[in-house]
Tab-separated table of C-alpha atoms in Angstrom:
chain	number	residue	atom	x	y	z
V	1	UNK	CA	-14.329	18.553	-68.721
V	2	UNK	CA	-14.531	22.300	-69.291
V	3	UNK	CA	-17.944	22.378	-67.631
V	4	UNK	CA	-16.538	20.717	-64.496
V	5	UNK	CA	-13.716	23.256	-64.320
V	6	UNK	CA	-16.213	26.120	-64.621
V	7	UNK	CA	-18.270	24.614	-61.809
V	8	UNK	CA	-15.184	24.239	-59.607
V	9	UNK	CA	-14.128	27.818	-60.297
V	10	UNK	CA	-17.639	29.090	-59.526
V	11	UNK	CA	-17.712	27.180	-56.225
V	12	UNK	CA	-14.305	28.544	-55.309
V	13	UNK	CA	-15.396	32.107	-56.047
V	14	UNK	CA	-18.575	31.655	-54.008
V	15	UNK	CA	-16.532	30.303	-51.099
V	16	UNK	CA	-14.077	33.196	-51.298
V	17	UNK	CA	-16.952	35.682	-51.501
V	18	UNK	CA	-18.605	34.176	-48.417
V	19	UNK	CA	-15.364	34.562	-46.428
V	20	UNK	CA	-15.002	38.177	-47.570
V	21	UNK	CA	-18.611	39.029	-46.690
V	22	UNK	CA	-18.300	37.379	-43.281
V	23	UNK	CA	-15.200	39.425	-42.502
V	24	UNK	CA	-16.906	42.586	-43.700
V	25	UNK	CA	-19.945	41.777	-41.575
V	26	UNK	CA	-17.745	41.186	-38.526
V	27	UNK	CA	-15.751	44.350	-39.152
V	28	UNK	CA	-18.941	46.345	-39.615
V	29	UNK	CA	-20.340	44.946	-36.379
V	30	UNK	CA	-17.082	45.659	-34.570
V	31	UNK	CA	-16.818	49.202	-35.889
V	32	UNK	CA	-20.399	49.869	-34.811
V	33	UNK	CA	-19.568	48.497	-31.347
V	34	UNK	CA	-16.512	50.672	-31.080
V	35	UNK	CA	-18.408	53.713	-32.273
V	36	UNK	CA	-20.865	53.108	-29.473
V	37	UNK	CA	-17.910	52.810	-27.077
V	38	UNK	CA	-16.607	56.169	-28.227
V	39	UNK	CA	-19.931	57.784	-27.349
V	40	UNK	CA	-19.317	57.154	-23.660
V	41	UNK	CA	-19.898	60.739	-22.686
V	42	UNK	CA	-23.539	60.434	-23.739
V	43	UNK	CA	-24.148	57.850	-21.029
V	44	UNK	CA	-21.520	58.130	-18.279
V	45	UNK	CA	-19.778	61.386	-17.521
V	46	UNK	CA	-18.231	60.970	-14.089
V	47	UNK	CA	-15.101	58.885	-13.569
V	48	UNK	CA	-14.282	60.428	-10.182
V	49	UNK	CA	-15.893	57.550	-8.189
V	50	UNK	CA	-13.548	55.163	-10.038
V	51	UNK	CA	-10.460	57.331	-9.558
V	52	UNK	CA	-10.719	57.426	-5.788
V	53	UNK	CA	-8.453	57.077	-2.759
V	54	UNK	CA	-7.837	53.600	-1.358
V	55	UNK	CA	-7.488	54.998	2.169
V	56	UNK	CA	-8.802	58.160	3.807
V	57	UNK	CA	-7.276	59.234	7.122
V	58	UNK	CA	-9.315	61.668	9.205
V	59	UNK	CA	-7.146	63.674	11.575
V	60	UNK	CA	-8.907	64.844	14.744
V	61	UNK	CA	-5.991	66.834	16.137
V	62	UNK	CA	-3.520	65.988	18.924
V	63	UNK	CA	-2.209	63.046	16.888
V	64	UNK	CA	-5.481	61.078	16.939
V	65	UNK	CA	-6.976	59.671	13.741
V	66	UNK	CA	-9.546	57.380	12.192
V	67	UNK	CA	-9.050	55.577	8.900
V	68	UNK	CA	-11.405	54.088	6.343
V	69	UNK	CA	-10.269	51.839	3.513
V	70	UNK	CA	-13.207	52.591	1.253
V	71	UNK	CA	-14.936	55.956	0.928
V	72	UNK	CA	-17.946	55.019	3.071
V	73	UNK	CA	-18.896	58.658	3.811
V	74	UNK	CA	-18.614	60.014	0.258
V	75	UNK	CA	-15.745	62.288	1.268
V	76	UNK	CA	-14.143	62.209	-2.172
V	77	UNK	CA	-17.438	63.221	-3.781
V	78	UNK	CA	-17.816	66.126	-1.345
V	79	UNK	CA	-14.324	67.430	-2.033
V	80	UNK	CA	-14.686	67.519	-5.811
V	81	UNK	CA	-16.287	70.949	-6.139
V	82	UNK	CA	-13.697	72.686	-3.982
V	83	UNK	CA	-10.893	70.718	-5.605
V	84	UNK	CA	-12.039	71.659	-9.101
V	85	UNK	CA	-12.097	75.359	-8.168
V	86	UNK	CA	-8.699	75.102	-6.516
V	87	UNK	CA	-7.037	73.421	-9.489
V	88	UNK	CA	-8.650	75.798	-11.967
V	89	UNK	CA	-7.171	78.914	-10.297
V	90	UNK	CA	-3.606	80.145	-9.966
V	91	UNK	CA	-1.372	78.212	-7.580
V	92	UNK	CA	2.037	78.741	-6.044
V	93	UNK	CA	4.278	75.691	-5.660
V	94	UNK	CA	6.551	75.277	-2.648
V	95	UNK	CA	8.772	72.319	-1.789
V	96	UNK	CA	8.544	71.434	1.924
V	97	UNK	CA	10.128	68.784	4.117
V	98	UNK	CA	8.558	65.751	5.787
V	99	UNK	CA	8.376	67.433	9.196
V	100	UNK	CA	6.168	70.245	7.880
V	101	UNK	CA	3.945	67.693	6.162
V	102	UNK	CA	3.604	65.496	9.260
V	103	UNK	CA	2.901	68.509	11.483
V	104	UNK	CA	0.071	69.512	9.150
V	105	UNK	CA	-1.286	65.949	9.175
V	106	UNK	CA	-1.347	65.880	12.987
V	107	UNK	CA	-3.896	68.729	12.943
V	108	UNK	CA	-7.549	68.350	11.999
V	109	UNK	CA	-7.061	67.199	8.440
V	110	UNK	CA	-7.946	64.856	5.605
V	111	UNK	CA	-5.302	62.653	3.996
V	112	UNK	CA	-6.309	60.826	0.815
V	113	UNK	CA	-4.019	57.976	-0.248
V	114	UNK	CA	-4.282	56.700	-3.830
V	115	UNK	CA	-3.065	53.239	-4.890
V	116	UNK	CA	-1.211	54.692	-7.898
V	117	UNK	CA	0.643	57.826	-8.882
V	118	UNK	CA	-1.159	60.790	-10.462
V	119	UNK	CA	-0.219	64.155	-11.889
V	120	UNK	CA	-2.231	67.342	-11.496
V	121	UNK	CA	-3.226	66.934	-15.135
V	122	UNK	CA	-4.564	63.432	-14.445
V	123	UNK	CA	-6.520	64.758	-11.483
V	124	UNK	CA	-8.072	67.584	-13.498
V	125	UNK	CA	-9.109	65.197	-16.263
V	126	UNK	CA	-10.838	62.718	-13.974
V	127	UNK	CA	-12.633	65.618	-12.312
V	128	UNK	CA	-14.094	66.339	-15.755
V	129	UNK	CA	-12.454	69.627	-16.493
V	130	UNK	CA	-10.019	70.734	-19.135
V	131	UNK	CA	-6.406	70.683	-18.067
V	132	UNK	CA	-3.642	73.137	-18.806
V	133	UNK	CA	-1.129	71.026	-16.900
V	134	UNK	CA	1.692	69.286	-18.720
V	135	UNK	CA	1.864	65.866	-17.139
V	136	UNK	CA	5.521	65.340	-17.938
V	137	UNK	CA	6.423	68.561	-16.123
V	138	UNK	CA	4.454	67.839	-12.944
V	139	UNK	CA	5.607	66.076	-9.840
V	140	UNK	CA	3.798	62.759	-9.517
V	141	UNK	CA	2.037	62.078	-6.223
V	142	UNK	CA	-0.036	59.387	-4.538
V	143	UNK	CA	-1.203	61.240	-1.408
V	144	UNK	CA	-3.171	64.456	-1.006
V	145	UNK	CA	-3.508	66.276	2.344
V	146	UNK	CA	-5.922	69.094	3.193
V	147	UNK	CA	-5.874	70.822	6.585
V	148	UNK	CA	-9.111	71.926	8.233
V	149	UNK	CA	-9.921	75.591	8.766
V	150	UNK	CA	-9.528	78.506	6.403
V	151	UNK	CA	-6.350	77.329	4.708
V	152	UNK	CA	-6.325	77.715	0.933
V	153	UNK	CA	-3.728	75.073	0.273
V	154	UNK	CA	-3.144	71.363	-0.276
V	155	UNK	CA	-0.127	69.141	0.263
V	156	UNK	CA	1.017	66.519	-2.239
V	157	UNK	CA	3.183	63.593	-1.209
V	158	UNK	CA	5.209	61.682	-3.782
V	159	UNK	CA	8.307	59.532	-3.637
V	160	UNK	CA	10.505	61.225	-1.042
V	161	UNK	CA	9.148	64.649	-1.937
V	162	UNK	CA	6.527	66.895	-0.357
V	163	UNK	CA	4.858	69.779	-2.184
V	164	UNK	CA	2.668	72.590	-0.839
V	165	UNK	CA	0.259	74.219	-3.308
V	166	UNK	CA	-1.086	77.603	-2.187
V	167	UNK	CA	-4.194	78.632	-4.097
V	168	UNK	CA	-7.281	80.821	-3.976
V	169	UNK	CA	-10.014	78.356	-2.949
V	170	UNK	CA	-10.950	77.559	0.645
V	171	UNK	CA	-11.956	73.935	1.275
V	172	UNK	CA	-15.265	74.439	3.106
V	173	UNK	CA	-16.198	70.755	2.727
V	174	UNK	CA	-13.310	69.478	4.869
V	175	UNK	CA	-14.696	70.305	8.345
V	176	UNK	CA	-18.086	68.569	7.863
V	177	UNK	CA	-16.355	65.421	6.585
V	178	UNK	CA	-14.041	65.268	9.582
V	179	UNK	CA	-16.952	65.824	12.005
V	180	UNK	CA	-18.959	63.007	10.401
V	181	UNK	CA	-16.101	60.522	10.728
V	182	UNK	CA	-15.385	61.699	14.268
V	183	UNK	CA	-18.997	61.047	15.207
V	184	UNK	CA	-19.416	57.663	13.502
V	185	UNK	CA	-16.029	55.933	13.548
V	186	UNK	CA	-15.495	53.929	16.732
V	187	UNK	CA	-11.884	52.880	16.079
V	188	UNK	CA	-9.177	55.431	16.837
V	189	UNK	CA	-5.608	55.362	15.516
V	190	UNK	CA	-2.280	56.756	16.660
V	191	UNK	CA	1.243	56.484	15.310
V	192	UNK	CA	3.417	53.550	16.351
V	193	UNK	CA	5.782	55.992	18.112
V	194	UNK	CA	2.922	57.642	20.026
V	195	UNK	CA	1.704	54.252	21.306
V	196	UNK	CA	4.949	52.388	22.047
V	197	UNK	CA	7.561	55.202	22.287
V	198	UNK	CA	10.262	52.979	20.808
V	199	UNK	CA	12.572	55.616	19.343
V	200	UNK	CA	14.495	56.270	22.555
V	201	UNK	CA	14.306	52.646	23.721
V	202	UNK	CA	15.957	51.267	20.580
V	203	UNK	CA	18.358	54.114	19.825
V	204	UNK	CA	21.724	53.204	21.333
V	205	UNK	CA	25.192	54.450	20.511
V	206	UNK	CA	25.515	55.122	16.785
V	207	UNK	CA	22.266	53.313	15.958
V	208	UNK	CA	19.531	55.917	15.853
V	209	UNK	CA	15.869	55.383	14.998
V	210	UNK	CA	13.381	57.873	13.590
V	211	UNK	CA	9.803	58.225	14.777
V	212	UNK	CA	7.620	55.517	13.248
V	213	UNK	CA	4.702	57.599	11.952
V	214	UNK	CA	2.654	54.687	10.613
V	215	UNK	CA	-0.807	54.852	12.206
V	216	UNK	CA	-2.375	51.732	13.743
V	217	UNK	CA	-5.587	51.144	15.737
V	218	UNK	CA	-5.393	51.546	19.496
V	219	UNK	CA	-8.501	49.527	20.317
V	220	UNK	CA	-10.201	46.284	19.347
V	221	UNK	CA	-11.175	45.535	15.772
V	222	UNK	CA	-14.700	46.345	14.691
V	223	UNK	CA	-16.793	43.186	14.815
V	224	UNK	CA	-17.380	41.785	11.330
V	225	UNK	CA	-18.601	38.323	10.380
V	226	UNK	CA	-17.248	36.211	7.558
V	227	UNK	CA	-19.537	36.171	4.518
V	228	UNK	CA	-20.216	33.302	2.131
V	229	UNK	CA	-20.279	34.376	-1.504
V	230	UNK	CA	-21.293	33.002	-4.887
V	231	UNK	CA	-20.013	33.859	-8.381
V	232	UNK	CA	-21.925	36.278	-10.571
V	233	UNK	CA	-22.222	33.661	-13.325
V	234	UNK	CA	-23.015	29.979	-12.717
V	235	UNK	CA	-21.374	27.842	-15.404
V	236	UNK	CA	-23.895	25.065	-14.734
V	237	UNK	CA	-26.927	27.250	-15.526
V	238	UNK	CA	-27.692	26.883	-19.236
V	239	UNK	CA	-30.107	29.806	-19.191
V	240	UNK	CA	-27.475	32.134	-17.739
V	241	UNK	CA	-24.934	30.959	-20.315
V	242	UNK	CA	-27.315	31.519	-23.231
V	243	UNK	CA	-28.059	35.033	-22.027
V	244	UNK	CA	-24.341	35.714	-21.574
V	245	UNK	CA	-23.439	34.523	-25.078
V	246	UNK	CA	-26.271	36.584	-26.586
V	247	UNK	CA	-25.061	39.643	-24.688
V	248	UNK	CA	-21.590	39.410	-26.226
V	249	UNK	CA	-22.337	37.995	-29.697
V	250	UNK	CA	-25.970	38.829	-30.380
V	251	UNK	CA	-27.668	36.319	-32.670
V	252	UNK	CA	-24.448	35.415	-34.507
V	253	UNK	CA	-23.495	31.751	-34.684
V	254	UNK	CA	-20.672	30.818	-32.299
V	255	UNK	CA	-18.679	27.651	-31.742
V	256	UNK	CA	-18.672	26.125	-28.260
V	257	UNK	CA	-15.584	24.343	-26.864
V	258	UNK	CA	-14.752	22.791	-23.501
V	259	UNK	CA	-11.264	23.623	-22.203
V	260	UNK	CA	-9.093	21.100	-20.384
V	261	UNK	CA	-9.868	22.775	-17.040
V	262	UNK	CA	-13.631	22.545	-17.628
V	263	UNK	CA	-14.044	26.152	-18.767
V	264	UNK	CA	-16.466	26.873	-21.604
V	265	UNK	CA	-15.092	28.775	-24.602
V	266	UNK	CA	-17.239	30.426	-27.281
V	267	UNK	CA	-15.614	31.456	-30.578
V	268	UNK	CA	-17.039	33.916	-33.061
V	269	UNK	CA	-16.007	34.019	-36.723
V	270	UNK	CA	-12.441	32.837	-37.246
V	271	UNK	CA	-11.416	33.571	-33.676
V	272	UNK	CA	-11.846	37.331	-34.025
V	273	UNK	CA	-13.789	37.286	-30.756
V	274	UNK	CA	-13.869	34.790	-27.921
V	275	UNK	CA	-15.602	34.413	-24.574
V	276	UNK	CA	-14.342	32.095	-21.842
V	277	UNK	CA	-16.417	31.218	-18.770
V	278	UNK	CA	-14.379	29.526	-16.026
V	279	UNK	CA	-15.589	27.075	-13.410
V	280	UNK	CA	-15.393	29.742	-10.698
V	281	UNK	CA	-17.612	32.144	-12.669
V	282	UNK	CA	-14.833	34.339	-14.063
V	283	UNK	CA	-15.366	35.501	-17.633
V	284	UNK	CA	-12.743	36.576	-20.151
V	285	UNK	CA	-13.648	38.317	-23.417
V	286	UNK	CA	-11.064	38.916	-26.148
V	287	UNK	CA	-11.391	40.801	-29.403
V	288	UNK	CA	-8.920	41.284	-32.238
V	289	UNK	CA	-8.862	44.739	-33.786
V	290	UNK	CA	-9.069	44.751	-37.574
V	291	UNK	CA	-9.644	47.544	-40.066
V	292	UNK	CA	-10.249	50.077	-37.301
V	293	UNK	CA	-8.041	53.177	-36.994
V	294	UNK	CA	-6.067	53.251	-33.757
V	295	UNK	CA	-5.835	56.514	-31.838
V	296	UNK	CA	-4.057	58.067	-28.885
V	297	UNK	CA	-6.165	58.439	-25.740
V	298	UNK	CA	-5.615	59.852	-22.264
V	299	UNK	CA	-6.149	58.040	-18.960
V	300	UNK	CA	-9.473	59.837	-18.594
V	301	UNK	CA	-10.630	58.638	-22.026
V	302	UNK	CA	-9.463	55.103	-21.257
V	303	UNK	CA	-11.561	55.141	-18.085
V	304	UNK	CA	-14.604	56.451	-19.954
V	305	UNK	CA	-14.307	53.684	-22.554
V	306	UNK	CA	-13.846	51.062	-19.843
V	307	UNK	CA	-16.797	52.197	-17.756
V	308	UNK	CA	-19.073	52.323	-20.783
V	309	UNK	CA	-17.959	48.832	-21.845
V	310	UNK	CA	-18.666	47.461	-18.359
V	311	UNK	CA	-22.072	49.113	-18.359
V	312	UNK	CA	-22.993	47.326	-21.592
V	313	UNK	CA	-21.443	43.975	-20.708
V	314	UNK	CA	-22.427	42.886	-17.226
V	315	UNK	CA	-23.034	46.262	-15.603
V	316	UNK	CA	-20.928	48.409	-13.297
V	317	UNK	CA	-20.567	46.623	-9.937
V	318	UNK	CA	-20.884	48.519	-6.674
V	319	UNK	CA	-17.675	49.485	-4.944
V	320	UNK	CA	-15.661	49.604	-8.174
V	321	UNK	CA	-12.375	51.532	-7.967
V	322	UNK	CA	-9.263	51.776	-10.097
V	323	UNK	CA	-6.598	49.727	-8.322
V	324	UNK	CA	-3.700	50.452	-10.686
V	325	UNK	CA	-2.932	51.046	-14.340
V	326	UNK	CA	-0.051	50.668	-16.770
V	327	UNK	CA	0.606	52.634	-19.939
V	328	UNK	CA	2.619	50.939	-22.691
V	329	UNK	CA	2.957	50.825	-26.480
V	330	UNK	CA	1.546	47.742	-28.258
V	331	UNK	CA	1.239	47.229	-32.009
V	332	UNK	CA	2.648	50.746	-32.438
V	333	UNK	CA	-0.338	52.145	-30.558
V	334	UNK	CA	-0.816	53.449	-26.992
V	335	UNK	CA	-2.186	50.783	-24.666
V	336	UNK	CA	-3.664	50.844	-21.165
V	337	UNK	CA	-3.878	47.949	-18.746
V	338	UNK	CA	-6.512	48.889	-16.133
V	339	UNK	CA	-7.136	46.868	-12.980
V	340	UNK	CA	-10.242	47.596	-10.903
V	341	UNK	CA	-10.872	46.361	-7.360
V	342	UNK	CA	-14.175	45.692	-5.602
V	343	UNK	CA	-15.430	46.210	-2.070
V	344	UNK	CA	-18.190	44.859	0.133
V	345	UNK	CA	-19.566	46.551	3.265
V	346	UNK	CA	-17.006	49.342	2.796
V	347	UNK	CA	-14.122	46.844	2.803
V	348	UNK	CA	-11.834	45.959	-0.105
V	349	UNK	CA	-11.535	42.322	-1.178
V	350	UNK	CA	-8.222	40.501	-1.542
V	351	UNK	CA	-7.532	36.823	-2.208
V	352	UNK	CA	-5.072	33.967	-2.625
V	353	UNK	CA	-5.738	32.805	-6.193
V	354	UNK	CA	-8.411	34.636	-8.177
V	355	UNK	CA	-8.964	38.103	-6.717
V	356	UNK	CA	-12.421	39.548	-7.468
V	357	UNK	CA	-12.318	42.545	-9.771
V	358	UNK	CA	-12.186	43.654	-13.387
V	359	UNK	CA	-9.179	43.891	-15.702
V	360	UNK	CA	-9.262	45.627	-19.057
V	361	UNK	CA	-6.791	46.124	-21.893
V	362	UNK	CA	-7.283	48.929	-24.401
V	363	UNK	CA	-5.073	49.330	-27.475
V	364	UNK	CA	-5.429	52.466	-29.534
V	365	UNK	CA	-8.698	53.309	-27.821
V	366	UNK	CA	-10.277	49.885	-28.427
V	367	UNK	CA	-11.111	47.224	-25.822
V	368	UNK	CA	-9.147	44.072	-26.682
V	369	UNK	CA	-9.443	42.161	-23.407
V	370	UNK	CA	-12.003	42.176	-20.607
V	371	UNK	CA	-11.797	39.961	-17.510
V	372	UNK	CA	-14.611	40.052	-14.989
V	373	UNK	CA	-14.833	38.164	-11.690
V	374	UNK	CA	-17.634	39.329	-9.391
V	375	UNK	CA	-18.750	37.665	-6.160
V	376	UNK	CA	-22.176	38.214	-4.654
V	377	UNK	CA	-22.851	37.905	-0.886
V	378	UNK	CA	-25.008	34.968	0.222
V	379	UNK	CA	-25.031	34.814	4.032
V	380	UNK	CA	-23.007	35.657	7.142
V	381	UNK	CA	-21.112	32.940	8.997
V	382	UNK	CA	-21.292	32.489	12.750
V	383	UNK	CA	-18.500	34.351	14.568
V	384	UNK	CA	-16.158	32.579	16.934
V	385	UNK	CA	-17.500	33.900	20.244
V	386	UNK	CA	-14.276	32.971	22.077
V	387	UNK	CA	-12.282	35.399	19.920
V	388	UNK	CA	-14.944	38.079	19.686
V	389	UNK	CA	-13.900	41.478	20.946
V	390	UNK	CA	-10.265	40.715	21.815
V	391	UNK	CA	-8.557	41.409	18.484
V	392	UNK	CA	-6.274	44.283	19.371
V	393	UNK	CA	-2.894	44.899	17.747
V	394	UNK	CA	-1.071	43.716	20.879
V	395	UNK	CA	-3.138	40.543	21.131
V	396	UNK	CA	-2.620	39.617	17.474
V	397	UNK	CA	1.117	40.226	17.651
V	398	UNK	CA	1.579	38.294	20.887
V	399	UNK	CA	-0.544	35.396	19.596
V	400	UNK	CA	1.653	34.986	16.499
V	401	UNK	CA	5.008	36.122	17.900
V	402	UNK	CA	6.612	32.705	18.465
V	403	UNK	CA	5.128	30.885	15.462
V	404	UNK	CA	5.443	33.479	12.696
V	405	UNK	CA	6.501	37.060	13.377
V	406	UNK	CA	9.613	36.294	15.426
V	407	UNK	CA	11.171	33.636	13.138
V	408	UNK	CA	10.613	35.715	9.996
V	409	UNK	CA	12.130	38.831	11.526
V	410	UNK	CA	15.141	36.941	12.870
V	411	UNK	CA	15.719	35.346	9.481
V	412	UNK	CA	16.192	38.811	7.936
V	413	UNK	CA	18.101	40.263	10.901
V	414	UNK	CA	20.838	37.811	11.931
V	415	UNK	CA	22.321	40.421	14.278
V	416	UNK	CA	19.396	39.641	16.609
V	417	UNK	CA	19.819	35.849	16.493
V	418	UNK	CA	20.693	35.748	20.188
V	419	UNK	CA	17.220	37.070	21.039
V	420	UNK	CA	14.885	34.530	22.557
V	421	UNK	CA	11.735	33.523	20.704
V	422	UNK	CA	9.896	32.947	23.941
V	423	UNK	CA	7.020	35.340	24.489
V	424	UNK	CA	8.221	38.322	26.423
V	425	UNK	CA	11.508	38.748	24.566
V	426	UNK	CA	11.190	42.497	24.732
V	427	UNK	CA	14.126	43.509	22.553
V	428	UNK	CA	12.972	41.404	19.602
V	429	UNK	CA	9.362	42.431	20.162
V	430	UNK	CA	10.328	46.108	20.186
V	431	UNK	CA	12.168	45.716	16.868
V	432	UNK	CA	9.157	43.995	15.324
V	433	UNK	CA	6.819	46.750	16.518
V	434	UNK	CA	9.197	49.415	15.203
V	435	UNK	CA	9.154	47.701	11.780
V	436	UNK	CA	5.385	48.192	11.236
V	437	UNK	CA	5.074	50.033	7.918
V	438	UNK	CA	1.519	49.516	6.628
V	439	UNK	CA	-1.976	48.739	7.860
V	440	UNK	CA	-5.240	47.942	6.084
V	441	UNK	CA	-8.600	46.463	7.040
V	442	UNK	CA	-10.250	44.305	4.353
V	443	UNK	CA	-11.908	41.017	3.398
V	444	UNK	CA	-9.809	38.024	2.357
V	445	UNK	CA	-11.273	35.474	-0.053
V	446	UNK	CA	-10.821	31.936	1.246
V	447	UNK	CA	-11.618	29.613	-1.666
V	448	UNK	CA	-9.742	26.522	-0.429
V	449	UNK	CA	-12.735	24.603	0.893
V	450	UNK	CA	-15.607	27.023	0.357
V	451	UNK	CA	-15.974	30.548	-0.925
V	452	UNK	CA	-16.053	32.925	2.028
V	453	UNK	CA	-14.864	36.450	2.696
V	454	UNK	CA	-12.956	36.575	5.993
V	455	UNK	CA	-12.448	39.908	7.821
V	456	UNK	CA	-8.724	40.506	8.246
V	457	UNK	CA	-6.163	43.090	9.230
V	458	UNK	CA	-3.371	43.246	6.652
V	459	UNK	CA	-0.294	44.551	8.458
V	460	UNK	CA	3.158	45.135	7.057
V	461	UNK	CA	6.117	44.249	9.295
V	462	UNK	CA	9.557	44.886	7.827
V	463	UNK	CA	9.733	42.777	4.626
V	464	UNK	CA	6.484	40.849	5.179
V	465	UNK	CA	2.748	41.341	4.858
V	466	UNK	CA	0.590	39.351	7.282
V	467	UNK	CA	-3.141	38.685	7.006
V	468	UNK	CA	-4.619	38.292	10.516
V	469	UNK	CA	-7.987	36.518	10.685
V	470	UNK	CA	-10.073	38.713	13.003
V	471	UNK	CA	-12.265	35.743	13.978
V	472	UNK	CA	-9.502	33.321	14.993
V	473	UNK	CA	-6.643	35.770	15.550
V	474	UNK	CA	-4.301	33.592	13.483
V	475	UNK	CA	-2.151	34.536	10.498
V	476	UNK	CA	-3.859	32.989	7.463
V	477	UNK	CA	-1.454	34.320	4.850
V	478	UNK	CA	2.155	35.505	4.853
V	479	UNK	CA	3.497	37.348	1.860
V	480	UNK	CA	7.044	38.555	1.369
V	481	UNK	CA	7.213	41.969	-0.255
V	482	UNK	CA	8.750	42.274	-3.683
V	483	UNK	CA	12.275	43.660	-3.687
């Protein structure tokens, strides 16, 4: 009887020891992985291509512009040297009004619009230089304007505030960038007021309207075909899946499960790490942090860690840019949620359900979640020759006035309910035109029947965003803006 008890105790101790060693092995492997992550600067030094403007507006003077929605000419890269020198020297800060800002923009100029707010300290960090700026003391901005010529100044635009920084560095790279866009861009833009001159038409009695300074194209859309795409990872290819699992877990034994939606899930250890591969080719990696000291990191450090992690697990896709980020506190440690967008043929990609891109969560300097959904181009689809070359702003608006634009606008503006929805109702049409508040050219992912990227114009009217298919001219998505 005693011998049996000794055997049972010995087996229990061996079992407990095996669990302890497995956890130590996992922790050792994790710590080694994280140490490699922390050595990002040995492999990737430049985060400036990731921190980049979503829209660049080239001003040609006399209120004429061109706009690109991905940095196709490398303008941001060209500006970095001058911008570094400017930020590193003494600067004088002056608060200006919107009129001064808009007058400067109407000259030969470069306006860089970011999809998120930055501080001067953030900007210095992502340009790979030490910062003396205190982020909490700086005005946050999302737009940077530089005027051509010998001016040694930049304008910053934030929420209802405009700042002029006078410095010591002349931006010699601005003129060549404007000339290149002027030579190569075929689509010209003007403000809504310059095109339609609605301010005086709509202003009656006590109701006064300001100039609508949103720029929109004055000609036809650039011809672009729809593109069929395929996911980066094919869930039905066993060879691809084996390589993927080896990439994330090495030679360690993992457990394979099939989720209710058909996704494949691989578990390592006691759920310390997991990898999910969805039917559409999206992957999701999760890792619990154990026995690893958590630390405070800056946005720049979070980007370095993220880029290095991408490089090791799947590679850094072309056209990658930071779309937005959120800083919070989780598990008593600083956490970053980083969302990266992708582009194809110098056009961003948007979608209805799963939007291509990369999302990362870092807690205390460690990657805890990594979602990756990359689409690769396969072939171009035949354009609709009947619609080719006629997609102007006026044509798109008139084509969708009765069915979509008019009813939505009337629903939010009951004071205009007596306006006719028949085409040619000028008063209602003028109000709709005056309400234009955003414009973007991009690809829209249609994954209803087949995966294809459709060229669209995404235009904001009043409280709505409309996606106009540039092949058919029809609205393929309507989205009400968040309050």
